[in-house]
Amino acid sequence: MSLALPLLHQIEALILASDEPLSLQRLRDLTGAETTDIRTAAAEIESFYADRGIRLVQVGGGWQFRTAPEFAEVVQGLWQTRAPKLSRSTLETLAIIAYRQPTTRAEIEALRGVKTSSNIVAGLQERGWIKVVGRKEVPGRPHLFGTTKQFLTDFGLNSLRDLPDSSQLLDEDEIQQIITDNQTEESELKDAEAQTTESSNEVYDDEAEA
Amino acid sequence: MSLALPLLHQIEALILASDEPLSLQRLRDLTGAETTDIRTAAAEIESFYADRGIRLVQVGGGWQFRTAPEFAEVVQGLWQTRAPKLSRSTLETLAIIAYRQPTTRAEIEALRGVKTSSNIVAGLQERGWIKVVGRKEVPGRPHLFGTTKQFLTDFGLNSLRDLPDSSQLLDEDEIQQIITDNQTEESELKDAEAQTTESSNEVYDDEAEA
Amino acid sequence: MSEALQSAEPPVQGNPSDQHQTAHPNLPPVHLDAFEGPLDVLLHLIRSQKLDIFDIPIALITAQYMEIIEGQAALDLEVAGDYLVMASTLMQLKSRLLLPRPQLDDEGNEIDPRQELVAQLIAYEQYRVLAEEMDTLPRAGRDVFVRSIFPESDEVERPLPEADLDALLLAFRSVLKRVGGEVRHQIFTETISVREQMAFVLERLKAGGMQLDELLQGYPGREALVTTVLAILELWRQHLITVVQSECYGSITLLPQTAEDDA
C-alpha cells in the first residue's frame, strides 16, 4: 500500500471504461499523476487481480481488463444462446463508413468527436463489413475505408442506395436545431474539415475554372 | 470465504465478459451452480469491490461492473464529448411514464398541463428508455408507453420498485382525499404546506387500511 | 439577497374572497422559457410565496399569473395556447368564488371551485419532484461507465456480432445530431449514390489505371452515368485519384494514386 488509494482506484475505473487499452501516457494525461506512481499502481492492480476471475493485462501498448484464461470455457457459454451486441462506438464507426465512404479514420474521428480505437476498425474488417479501398494522398497516406458486399448482405440491403439519405434521418426541427446550435461552434469544427476537404477544394475549383 | 473460489471467480469473469447485466437465471445456466450459492458469491464480490474504482451493481435485473460514481469526472476525461443534459420536459415525461406505466401521451399532457412534443417521446424511444407496450382501448386507440430494461440499466435501478419514492406517489383518488381532508380541517392547516402533504398522506393510508 | 428575503415573506393566509387585488409587488421577474407550462408557473408562484396550496388566494395568483404572461415579449404560438387556457380558468375561478351562493354536492356539502386545479397542481408537483430525483440517480454514460469493448482472454473465441440496421441508422442519426458546420452541410447535400460510386471506382482502379470510356461502359441510363462522373470528379477533387488527359479531346485516363506511388 505504497500509494494513495484514489490513484489506484482512478486507474482501475479508467481501464474498465476505456474503449481501448490505456497507455501509460494516456493515464498520465488523465490522472495528472507521475509515471512512477502510475507504474506502481498498475503493478499493484495487476497483482491484486492475479488470482481472480479478472486479469489486468498489458496489450497493444496499454493496460486492459480481461477474463482469466482458466475461465475461457465458461465465458464462451455466454454467446451460445445470444450473439454479442454491436457496441455503440462500433455502430457509429460503421455508419460513418457506410455513409461517407471512402473515408479515413481521421474523418471518422472528426465526426464522432472521439478517438476511434484501432480495435473497432480491425473488428469491423474482421467481421467482413468494411475494407480498405485505397489510400488518401495526404501526409501519412491513411487508408480509405468502404463497406463490403458482406455488409450489404448482412444488413439486408441491395445496395447502399437503400440506406435512407442522411437528411431523411433527421426531421426539420432537428435540422433547424442543429443549425442554430452550430452557428456558435462553427469555428471549432473548421479545423477538422480543413484537413480533409478544404485544401483539396481549392485545387479542384482552380482546375475546374481553367 | 464460505464458497469455493472457482465459482466466485467464474461469476466475476462472466459478469465482466457480458455486454449486458447478467441475470441470476443466466448465471445459473452458465455455471450450473445453485441459486443460493450464486447469490452468496455475488454478495461477496459486491462487498469486495465496495470501495474500489469498480463496483458490482445490480441493475435491470442482473449484475454489471461499473465505474464508481466518485470517479465520474476523471473517467469522463476519456471522451471529448459529455453526455448531454436531459431537459426538464424530457425528465418529467420520463418520470410520468416510469411511475404511471402504461400511460398515453394524452395522460402525460393532462398531468403536465402542456402539450408534449413528439420529439420528446421520440427522443426517449430512441434512447431506448421507453417503448410502446400496447394501445389503449379508447377512441383513436392511442399508444401506451412503458419503460424498458435499458431504462432501468441506465438509471442504475434493478427494478421499477427501486424508483425513488414510488410508494409515496399519490393517485387521483388519494389526491382528492387529501384535498377533502384539508378543506374540512382547514383550521389545522394554516402551517407550512410541506407538513400538510405528509401528514395527510398518513391520514389517507389509515383510511385505506380501514 | 434583499429580493430573496422579500419574496420569503410570512405566508400569505389567503381565503376564498381574498383581499389582495393587485400582484405581489416584490416578485422577482421571471421568463416563461424557464417554465414547463402553466402548472409550473402556478407552483412557482405558490411555493415561492409560501402560499397554502389547499387554500390558494385565487385573486392574487391570477393577477400575478397575468402579469407574467403579459410581460412576455412574444409568446410562442404553440405554447401560448396552454398558458391562455389557464388564464381563462383562473379568471373563471375568480368569478365563481365571488358568487354569493356556493355550489353544493350531492350530500349538500360546499364544493370548492378550486378543487380541480389544486388536484392538478398536486399531481403535477409530484412528478416534477420525481423528475428531479430521477435526474440525480447515477446515470450510465454520465456518472458511471460500463465496459464498451469486451476483449476476453485469448482462449475465448467471441462469436461475431449480429447486424442490426435500425441500430446502425440510429447510430448515424446521433452522429448527425452532434456534428455541425460545413461537415453537416456537406453530409446533407451529398447523396449516398455518389459515395457508393466513389468507393466502386476506387476499387476498380486498384489494379491500375483505366480509360474513362472503359470505366463508363456498361452504365446504362443517364442517371448512372452522371453519378459515376460525379464520383470521379469528387475522387479527383479529394486527391484520391489522378485524371490525365494527354491532349485536347484525347482519351482520359484515371490513375489510382496508390498504384502510381507504390510502384
XYZ file of C-alpha atoms in Angstrom:
683
model
C 0.000 0.000 0.000
C 2.617 2.469 -1.050
C 0.164 4.630 -2.940
C -2.764 6.837 -2.213
C -5.774 4.651 -2.913
C -7.623 7.158 -5.081
C -4.994 6.957 -7.831
C -5.145 3.190 -7.845
C -8.924 3.276 -7.968
C -8.979 6.012 -10.571
C -6.776 3.918 -12.820
C -8.941 0.884 -12.223
C -12.058 2.826 -13.235
C -10.367 4.326 -16.287
C -9.160 0.988 -17.578
C -12.605 -0.552 -17.181
C -14.381 2.245 -19.058
C -11.863 2.798 -21.840
C -12.578 1.829 -25.455
C -9.002 0.695 -25.930
C -6.020 -0.383 -23.882
C -4.856 2.601 -21.842
C -1.241 3.561 -22.300
C 0.978 4.996 -19.619
C 0.929 8.314 -21.471
C -2.873 8.450 -21.553
C -3.125 7.516 -17.894
C -0.695 10.277 -17.065
C -2.755 12.799 -19.032
C -5.991 11.649 -17.476
C -4.909 11.427 -13.859
C -2.161 14.007 -13.785
C -0.058 11.546 -11.805
C 3.634 10.779 -12.146
C 4.887 7.953 -14.339
C 6.369 6.062 -11.420
C 3.171 6.305 -9.407
C 1.130 5.012 -12.325
C 3.503 2.128 -12.830
C 3.341 1.258 -9.154
C -0.439 1.477 -9.141
C -0.763 -0.689 -12.257
C 1.582 -3.258 -10.757
C -0.487 -3.292 -7.583
C -3.704 -3.735 -9.535
C -2.083 -6.499 -11.564
C -1.013 -8.444 -8.505
C -4.329 -7.741 -6.830
C -6.194 -9.463 -9.643
C -3.570 -12.139 -10.211
C -5.711 -14.957 -8.846
C -9.212 -13.695 -9.520
C -11.667 -14.067 -12.426
C -10.467 -10.808 -13.918
C -6.902 -10.032 -15.012
C -5.186 -6.776 -15.735
C -3.048 -7.412 -18.798
C -0.735 -5.350 -20.944
C -1.740 -5.444 -24.591
C -1.098 -3.191 -27.540
C 0.911 -0.728 -25.518
C -1.611 -0.340 -22.748
C -3.496 -1.941 -19.898
C -6.792 -3.703 -20.230
C -9.023 -5.899 -18.108
C -9.649 -9.354 -19.479
C -11.184 -12.501 -18.143
C -8.787 -15.016 -16.632
C -7.806 -17.659 -19.201
C -8.859 -20.570 -16.982
C -12.486 -19.483 -17.329
C -12.421 -19.400 -21.124
C -14.841 -22.257 -21.414
C -17.485 -20.894 -19.110
C -17.174 -17.419 -20.646
C -17.603 -18.970 -24.072
C -21.000 -20.161 -22.912
C -22.234 -16.568 -22.799
C -22.773 -16.442 -26.536
C -24.254 -19.808 -27.124
C -27.755 -18.525 -26.641
C -27.336 -14.949 -27.763
C -24.898 -13.303 -30.167
C -22.935 -10.374 -28.747
C -24.342 -6.932 -29.459
C -22.569 -4.336 -31.521
C -21.261 -1.599 -29.303
C -22.309 1.967 -29.838
C -18.838 3.025 -30.929
C -18.707 0.189 -33.437
C -22.109 1.099 -34.828
C -21.183 4.755 -35.163
C -17.927 3.929 -36.900
C -19.631 1.547 -39.306
C -22.421 4.027 -40.044
C -19.927 6.769 -40.852
C -18.015 4.460 -43.161
C -21.246 3.420 -44.891
C -22.400 6.984 -45.428
C -19.085 8.712 -46.032
C -17.120 6.129 -47.952
C -14.414 6.218 -48.990
C -13.343 7.705 -45.710
C -10.380 7.803 -43.387
C -10.049 7.209 -39.697
C -9.332 10.912 -39.260
C -12.706 11.766 -40.734
C -14.442 9.177 -38.582
C -12.815 10.670 -35.532
C -13.719 14.206 -36.585
C -17.361 13.191 -36.958
C -17.538 11.154 -33.788
C -15.602 13.654 -31.741
C -13.734 10.771 -30.137
C -10.615 8.880 -30.890
C -11.619 5.704 -32.688
C -9.737 2.750 -31.403
C -7.964 0.564 -33.915
C -9.725 -2.356 -32.238
C -13.024 -1.140 -33.614
C -11.765 -0.734 -37.166
C -9.968 -4.064 -37.006
C -13.091 -5.704 -35.632
C -15.200 -4.392 -38.493
C -12.654 -5.600 -41.015
C -12.559 -8.973 -39.370
C -16.331 -9.105 -39.482
C -16.036 -8.518 -43.236
C -18.188 -5.387 -43.222
C -15.507 -2.880 -44.203
C -12.372 -2.999 -46.306
C -9.549 -0.754 -47.369
C -10.431 0.656 -50.798
C -7.385 2.868 -51.273
C -5.182 5.435 -49.651
C -5.658 9.136 -49.321
C -2.927 11.313 -50.769
C -2.247 13.392 -47.723
C 0.710 13.131 -45.386
C 0.736 9.709 -43.812
C -1.296 8.291 -46.726
C -4.026 6.943 -44.488
C -6.255 4.079 -45.514
C -9.580 4.815 -47.117
C -12.360 2.559 -45.899
C -15.522 1.462 -47.621
C -18.218 -1.089 -46.934
C -18.316 -4.541 -48.496
C -20.846 -6.771 -50.212
C -20.966 -8.729 -46.987
C -22.101 -5.585 -45.226
C -24.994 -5.178 -47.660
C -25.965 -8.826 -47.336
C -25.828 -8.882 -43.553
C -27.792 -5.666 -43.167
C -30.387 -6.754 -45.709
C -29.586 -4.088 -48.282
C -29.472 -4.497 -52.041
C -27.241 -1.519 -52.490
C -26.074 1.459 -50.481
C -28.865 3.382 -52.152
C -31.276 1.514 -49.920
C -29.919 3.445 -46.975
C -32.086 6.482 -46.287
C -30.471 9.819 -47.210
C -28.881 11.500 -44.225
C -31.345 14.355 -44.463
C -34.188 11.880 -44.008
C -32.740 10.631 -40.752
C -33.490 13.918 -39.058
C -36.684 15.901 -39.206
C -36.955 19.603 -39.995
C -36.974 20.691 -36.365
C -33.865 18.746 -35.571
C -32.001 20.100 -38.589
C -33.058 23.608 -37.626
C -31.892 22.967 -34.085
C -28.520 21.763 -35.279
C -28.088 24.820 -37.458
C -28.798 27.119 -34.530
C -26.531 25.194 -32.190
C -23.709 25.107 -34.616
C -23.586 28.716 -35.560
C -21.755 29.268 -32.326
C -19.377 26.360 -32.679
C -18.624 26.792 -36.348
C -15.055 27.864 -35.840
C -14.109 24.840 -33.747
C -15.136 22.478 -36.468
C -13.256 24.252 -39.185
C -10.060 22.562 -38.131
C -11.333 19.070 -38.504
C -12.538 19.683 -42.022
C -9.651 21.776 -43.134
C -7.555 18.676 -43.204
C -9.971 16.566 -45.136
C -11.695 18.805 -47.615
C -10.803 22.404 -47.817
C -7.337 22.218 -49.245
C -8.404 19.892 -51.983
C -11.442 22.031 -52.597
C -9.328 24.905 -53.757
C -7.318 22.799 -56.114
C -10.441 21.453 -57.663
C -12.027 24.844 -58.051
C -8.986 26.195 -59.835
C -8.817 23.389 -62.239
C -12.498 23.416 -62.936
C -12.351 27.038 -63.938
C -9.301 26.604 -66.094
C -14.955 -17.330 2.329
C -17.868 -19.676 2.558
C -17.718 -20.598 -1.099
C -15.418 -22.429 -3.399
C -13.320 -19.732 -5.019
C -13.762 -21.002 -8.564
C -17.487 -20.203 -8.557
C -16.845 -16.718 -7.266
C -14.169 -16.145 -9.885
C -16.232 -17.720 -12.636
C -19.053 -15.338 -11.872
C -16.657 -12.421 -11.800
C -15.308 -13.375 -15.239
C -18.780 -13.901 -16.682
C -20.072 -10.557 -15.485
C -17.025 -8.797 -16.877
C -17.375 -10.509 -20.244
C -21.102 -9.938 -20.680
C -22.267 -6.964 -22.712
C -25.398 -6.571 -20.595
C -26.285 -7.099 -16.953
C -26.166 -10.817 -16.225
C -29.249 -12.229 -14.535
C -29.359 -14.871 -11.831
C -31.051 -17.194 -14.289
C -28.270 -16.875 -16.835
C -25.577 -17.252 -14.217
C -27.268 -20.421 -13.066
C -27.407 -21.755 -16.626
C -23.793 -20.847 -17.297
C -22.218 -22.092 -14.092
C -24.611 -24.867 -13.174
C -24.481 -23.625 -9.593
C -27.338 -23.290 -7.121
C -29.266 -20.038 -6.717
C -28.162 -19.568 -3.126
C -24.501 -20.116 -3.963
C -24.699 -17.593 -6.794
C -26.351 -15.045 -4.542
C -23.707 -15.580 -1.874
C -20.917 -15.278 -4.414
C -22.395 -12.119 -5.937
C -22.794 -10.591 -2.494
C -19.177 -11.411 -1.714
C -17.983 -9.853 -4.962
C -20.146 -6.812 -4.279
C -18.626 -6.227 -0.879
C -15.179 -6.986 -2.204
C -15.487 -4.129 -4.702
C -17.425 -1.833 -2.391
C -14.579 0.665 -2.002
C -12.632 0.215 -5.210
C -12.705 2.027 -8.576
C -15.016 -0.599 -9.960
C -18.379 -1.555 -8.467
C -20.529 -4.586 -8.901
C -24.118 -3.365 -9.051
C -27.493 -4.961 -9.610
C -29.248 -3.166 -12.445
C -32.003 -4.072 -14.863
C -32.406 -7.478 -13.288
C -28.767 -8.508 -13.444
C -25.250 -7.825 -12.248
C -22.870 -5.494 -14.007
C -19.459 -3.969 -13.328
C -19.432 -0.177 -13.474
C -17.029 2.554 -12.542
C -17.580 4.024 -9.099
C -19.623 7.261 -9.281
C -16.954 9.245 -7.425
C -14.630 8.877 -10.406
C -17.160 10.247 -12.905
C -15.074 13.330 -13.530
C -11.793 11.595 -14.285
C -13.429 8.841 -16.373
C -15.317 11.487 -18.336
C -11.879 12.627 -19.478
C -11.652 9.605 -21.763
C -14.048 11.251 -24.188
C -14.194 14.693 -25.675
C -17.949 14.828 -25.500
C -20.086 14.733 -22.410
C -23.443 13.113 -22.024
C -25.981 15.805 -22.876
C -28.142 17.124 -20.062
C -31.728 15.976 -20.094
C -34.227 18.793 -20.366
C -36.895 19.194 -17.700
C -39.595 18.288 -20.200
C -37.768 15.091 -21.072
C -37.258 14.193 -17.420
C -40.851 14.960 -16.473
C -42.222 12.947 -19.381
C -39.936 10.065 -18.494
C -40.895 10.258 -14.818
C -44.602 10.152 -15.652
C -44.114 7.155 -17.933
C -41.928 5.387 -15.376
C -44.305 5.842 -12.459
C -47.624 5.523 -14.263
C -46.928 2.954 -16.929
C -48.611 2.005 -19.105
C -49.659 5.519 -19.994
C -50.626 7.558 -23.047
C -49.409 10.838 -24.378
C -52.772 12.397 -23.560
C -52.325 11.422 -19.918
C -48.831 12.876 -19.855
C -50.147 16.096 -21.324
C -53.003 16.255 -18.859
C -50.604 15.797 -15.953
C -48.054 18.311 -17.133
C -50.671 20.763 -18.365
C -48.781 21.304 -21.618
C -48.504 19.680 -24.990
C -45.721 17.133 -25.096
C -43.830 17.492 -28.325
C -43.479 14.327 -30.352
C -39.727 14.971 -30.326
C -39.592 14.287 -26.613
C -41.375 10.963 -26.894
C -39.352 10.042 -29.978
C -36.143 11.024 -28.211
C -36.955 8.801 -25.249
C -37.761 5.925 -27.578
C -34.531 6.444 -29.441
C -32.532 6.313 -26.239
C -34.232 3.010 -25.665
C -35.753 4.163 -22.371
C -39.413 3.856 -23.340
C -41.352 1.711 -25.747
C -44.879 1.203 -26.954
C -46.340 -1.575 -24.822
C -49.831 -1.622 -26.319
C -52.768 0.511 -27.258
C -55.420 1.974 -25.034
C -58.899 0.795 -25.927
C -60.438 4.211 -26.261
C -61.354 6.054 -29.462
C -58.241 6.594 -31.522
C -56.544 3.660 -29.775
C -53.545 5.728 -28.622
C -50.202 4.117 -27.872
C -49.477 3.059 -24.337
C -45.905 3.714 -23.253
C -43.805 1.920 -20.690
C -40.157 1.926 -19.692
C -37.589 -0.618 -20.842
C -34.874 -2.701 -19.287
C -32.421 -0.249 -20.815
C -34.047 2.493 -18.744
C -33.501 0.524 -15.553
C -29.919 -0.252 -16.513
C -29.066 3.315 -17.479
C -30.593 4.777 -14.325
C -28.920 2.198 -12.108
C -32.177 0.579 -10.990
C -32.677 -3.112 -10.552
C -36.438 -2.995 -10.950
C -39.223 -0.421 -11.101
C -39.659 -0.863 -7.362
C -36.317 0.883 -6.933
C -37.647 4.107 -8.418
C -37.242 6.807 -5.792
C -40.261 7.279 -3.519
C -42.572 5.207 -5.660
C -44.544 4.112 -2.614
C -45.353 7.698 -1.709
C -46.814 8.602 -5.061
C -50.476 9.559 -4.778
C -53.092 8.676 -7.366
C -56.121 10.826 -8.254
C -58.330 9.378 -5.530
C -55.695 9.883 -2.898
C -55.181 13.457 -4.007
C -58.933 14.095 -3.873
C -58.940 12.628 -0.398
C -56.182 14.931 0.743
C -57.959 17.940 -0.631
C -61.190 16.989 1.083
C -59.363 16.345 4.346
C -57.653 19.669 4.130
C -60.825 21.513 3.411
C -62.645 20.042 6.376
C -59.730 20.582 8.701
C -58.853 23.990 7.339
C -58.011 25.395 10.730
C -55.228 22.921 11.411
C -53.696 23.552 8.081
C -52.501 27.075 8.421
C -48.981 25.745 8.871
C -46.333 25.130 6.289
C -47.552 23.099 3.356
C -44.646 20.635 3.478
C -46.209 19.234 6.598
C -49.659 19.085 5.145
C -48.768 16.841 2.273
C -47.004 14.400 4.505
C -49.477 14.259 7.329
C -52.446 13.929 5.037
C -50.618 11.129 3.382
C -50.761 9.245 6.609
C -54.379 10.116 7.052
C -55.092 8.554 3.735
C -53.087 5.447 4.467
C -55.004 4.893 7.659
C -58.287 5.176 5.902
C -57.209 2.928 3.086
C -56.452 0.211 5.559
C -59.638 0.719 7.493
C -30.280 38.901 -1.365
C -32.879 41.501 -0.414
C -35.111 40.187 -3.165
C -34.929 36.708 -1.790
C -35.780 37.950 1.667
C -38.719 39.907 0.427
C -40.227 37.080 -1.512
C -39.812 34.877 1.521
C -42.231 36.983 3.482
C -44.535 35.417 6.046
C -47.032 33.092 4.407
C -49.993 34.856 2.915
C -53.001 33.490 4.680
C -55.405 33.700 1.828
C -59.074 32.945 1.866
C -61.516 32.386 -0.989
C -62.531 36.007 -1.200
C -59.077 37.285 -0.538
C -58.398 40.928 -0.349
C -55.229 41.132 -2.432
C -56.377 42.605 -5.679
C -53.002 43.516 -7.092
C -49.958 41.444 -7.851
C -47.338 40.967 -5.194
C -45.008 43.863 -5.873
C -41.815 42.083 -4.887
C -41.818 39.015 -7.095
C -38.580 38.736 -8.993
C -39.156 38.902 -12.742
C -39.407 35.547 -14.469
C -39.345 34.412 -18.051
C -41.696 31.766 -19.369
C -38.834 29.894 -21.027
C -37.783 28.815 -17.565
C -41.101 27.052 -17.028
C -42.615 23.826 -18.222
C -46.095 25.266 -18.636
C -48.865 26.999 -16.712
C -48.904 24.487 -13.839
C -45.207 25.026 -13.348
C -45.727 28.803 -13.222
C -48.542 28.470 -10.684
C -46.492 26.147 -8.486
C -43.655 28.612 -8.627
C -45.936 31.424 -7.501
C -47.429 29.327 -4.725
C -44.214 27.829 -3.413
C -42.004 30.896 -3.696
C -44.512 32.913 -1.665
C -45.189 30.043 0.724
C -48.890 30.107 -0.023
C -51.184 27.324 1.125
C -51.834 25.107 -1.858
C -55.104 23.919 -0.308
C -56.314 27.451 0.050
C -54.940 29.343 -2.915
C -55.642 33.063 -2.949
C -57.009 32.987 -6.472
C -57.295 36.736 -6.997
C -53.658 37.290 -6.069
C -52.394 34.359 -8.096
C -54.465 35.330 -11.119
C -53.093 38.849 -11.057
C -49.521 37.600 -10.763
C -50.041 34.992 -13.435
C -51.478 37.532 -15.848
C -48.611 39.879 -15.151
C -46.097 37.186 -16.121
C -47.988 36.282 -19.287
C -48.407 39.888 -20.349
C -44.763 40.559 -19.588
C -43.576 38.190 -22.288
C -42.442 39.952 -25.419
C -43.529 37.236 -27.786
C -45.349 34.056 -26.922
C -44.544 31.031 -28.979
C -47.885 30.181 -30.556
C -47.593 26.525 -29.728
C -47.075 27.124 -26.013
C -49.267 30.195 -25.869
C -52.433 28.088 -26.060
C -51.769 26.228 -22.823
C -50.937 29.430 -20.943
C -54.016 31.223 -22.216
C -56.333 28.349 -21.344
C -55.007 28.516 -17.791
C -55.518 32.265 -17.739
C -59.178 31.828 -18.556
C -59.526 29.029 -15.995
C -58.137 31.344 -13.326
C -60.496 34.152 -14.317
C -63.458 31.790 -14.151
C -62.398 30.572 -10.747
C -62.039 34.093 -9.535
C -65.562 34.993 -10.568
C -67.062 31.771 -9.236
C -65.515 32.470 -5.857
C -67.326 35.785 -5.801
C -70.717 34.125 -6.201
C -72.846 34.636 -3.094
C -74.144 31.050 -3.053
C -71.557 28.294 -3.334
C -72.309 25.151 -5.281
C -73.247 22.080 -3.262
C -72.501 18.447 -3.937
C -74.970 15.542 -3.649
C -74.616 15.434 0.102
C -75.137 19.120 0.471
C -71.512 19.970 1.142
C -69.968 23.086 -0.316
C -67.905 22.466 -3.431
C -64.728 24.439 -3.521
C -64.334 25.515 -7.159
C -60.546 25.449 -6.726
C -60.574 21.738 -6.011
C -59.836 20.588 -9.549
C -56.948 22.986 -10.013
C -55.442 22.009 -6.672
C -55.625 18.340 -7.592
C -53.897 19.079 -10.864
C -51.173 21.061 -9.136
C -50.515 18.395 -6.539
C -50.398 15.654 -9.154
C -48.024 17.627 -11.331
C -45.814 18.677 -8.458
C -45.227 15.072 -7.503
C -43.844 14.285 -10.934
C -41.855 17.475 -11.007
C -40.109 16.385 -7.816
C -39.708 12.797 -9.014
C -38.202 14.002 -12.287
C -35.606 15.939 -10.327
C -34.855 12.928 -8.167
C -34.547 10.723 -11.210
C -32.014 13.117 -12.642
C -29.835 12.665 -9.572
C -29.645 8.880 -9.926
C -26.174 7.810 -11.046
C -26.714 7.576 -14.773
C -24.797 5.275 -17.097
C -22.754 7.344 -19.510
C -22.869 10.424 -17.289
C -21.859 9.354 -13.781
C -20.970 5.721 -14.098
C -19.476 3.917 -17.029
C -19.544 0.378 -18.239
C -17.228 -1.543 -20.457
C -17.887 -0.883 -24.125
C -15.435 -3.344 -25.596
C -15.126 -6.864 -24.414
C -11.773 -8.395 -25.074
C -11.550 -11.707 -23.299
C -8.617 -13.882 -22.636
C -7.102 -15.152 -25.885
C -8.561 -18.560 -25.245
C -12.068 -17.234 -25.659
C -13.415 -17.098 -29.155
C -16.045 -14.474 -29.274
C -18.626 -15.006 -31.994
C -19.254 -12.231 -34.465
C -21.931 -9.735 -33.520
C -25.144 -9.661 -35.496
C -26.087 -6.968 -37.967
C -28.836 -4.611 -36.925
C -29.882 -1.999 -39.476
C -32.059 0.004 -37.102
C -29.253 0.294 -34.611
C -26.923 1.351 -37.420
C -29.253 4.124 -38.593
C -29.817 5.307 -35.044
C -26.069 5.475 -34.558
C -25.672 7.629 -37.660
C -28.536 9.819 -36.506
C -26.770 10.532 -33.268
C -23.579 11.358 -35.157
C -25.539 13.752 -37.390
C -27.061 15.418 -34.376
C -23.624 16.041 -32.926
C -21.734 17.314 -35.943
C -22.077 20.785 -37.289
C -20.919 23.494 -39.618
C -19.538 22.641 -43.007
C -19.404 18.972 -42.186
C -23.109 18.896 -41.626
C -23.778 20.864 -44.781
C -21.655 18.509 -46.798
C -23.322 15.429 -45.401
C -26.772 16.717 -46.141
C -26.085 17.762 -49.701
C -24.308 14.659 -50.858
C -26.281 11.690 -51.947
C -25.372 8.207 -50.972
C -25.219 7.043 -54.598
C -22.240 9.280 -55.384
C -20.463 7.985 -52.301
C -21.208 4.428 -53.293
C -19.875 5.048 -56.772
C -16.726 6.656 -55.389
C -15.909 3.508 -53.477
C -16.688 1.431 -56.541
C -14.459 3.451 -58.878
C -11.596 3.354 -56.385
C -11.999 -0.361 -56.138
C -11.854 -0.809 -59.915
C -8.760 1.349 -60.130
C -6.987 -0.723 -57.523
C -5.462 -2.898 -60.207
C -4.114 0.097 -62.104
C -5.098 2.912 -64.437
C -8.130 2.800 -66.658
C -9.561 4.755 -69.527
C -12.597 6.821 -68.687
C -14.512 5.351 -71.634
C -13.778 1.885 -70.420
C -14.970 2.680 -66.932
C -18.148 4.285 -68.173
C -19.010 1.325 -70.328
C -21.826 -0.734 -69.018
C -23.600 2.148 -67.294
C -26.971 2.208 -68.911
C -29.021 5.289 -68.357
C -28.155 8.898 -67.892
C -28.507 8.872 -64.144
C -25.961 6.151 -63.576
C -23.587 7.884 -65.927
C -23.959 11.216 -64.177
C -23.444 9.576 -60.810
C -20.251 7.936 -61.990
C -18.878 11.145 -63.452
C -19.728 12.987 -60.258
C -17.986 10.277 -58.289
C -14.872 10.574 -60.455
C -14.814 14.347 -60.064
C -15.223 14.027 -56.321
C -12.406 11.490 -56.111
C -10.212 13.763 -58.165
C -11.081 16.766 -56.056
C -10.165 14.870 -52.936
C -6.868 13.722 -54.470
C -7.933 10.143 -54.307
C -7.267 9.556 -57.998
C -5.359 11.319 -60.762
C -7.008 12.237 -64.026
C -4.724 12.512 -67.024
C -5.641 13.808 -70.435
C -2.650 13.676 -72.753
C -4.055 16.001 -75.413
C -7.078 18.146 -76.060
C -10.063 15.943 -76.782
C -7.799 12.949 -76.266
C -8.776 9.993 -74.171
C -8.900 10.471 -70.422
C -7.047 8.095 -68.140
C -7.854 7.596 -64.494
C -4.995 6.585 -62.252
C -5.167 5.392 -58.706
C -2.814 7.493 -56.623
C -1.618 4.495 -54.732
C -0.656 2.322 -57.661
C 1.498 5.085 -59.020
C 3.247 5.724 -55.733
C 3.653 2.141 -54.731
C 5.280 1.265 -57.997
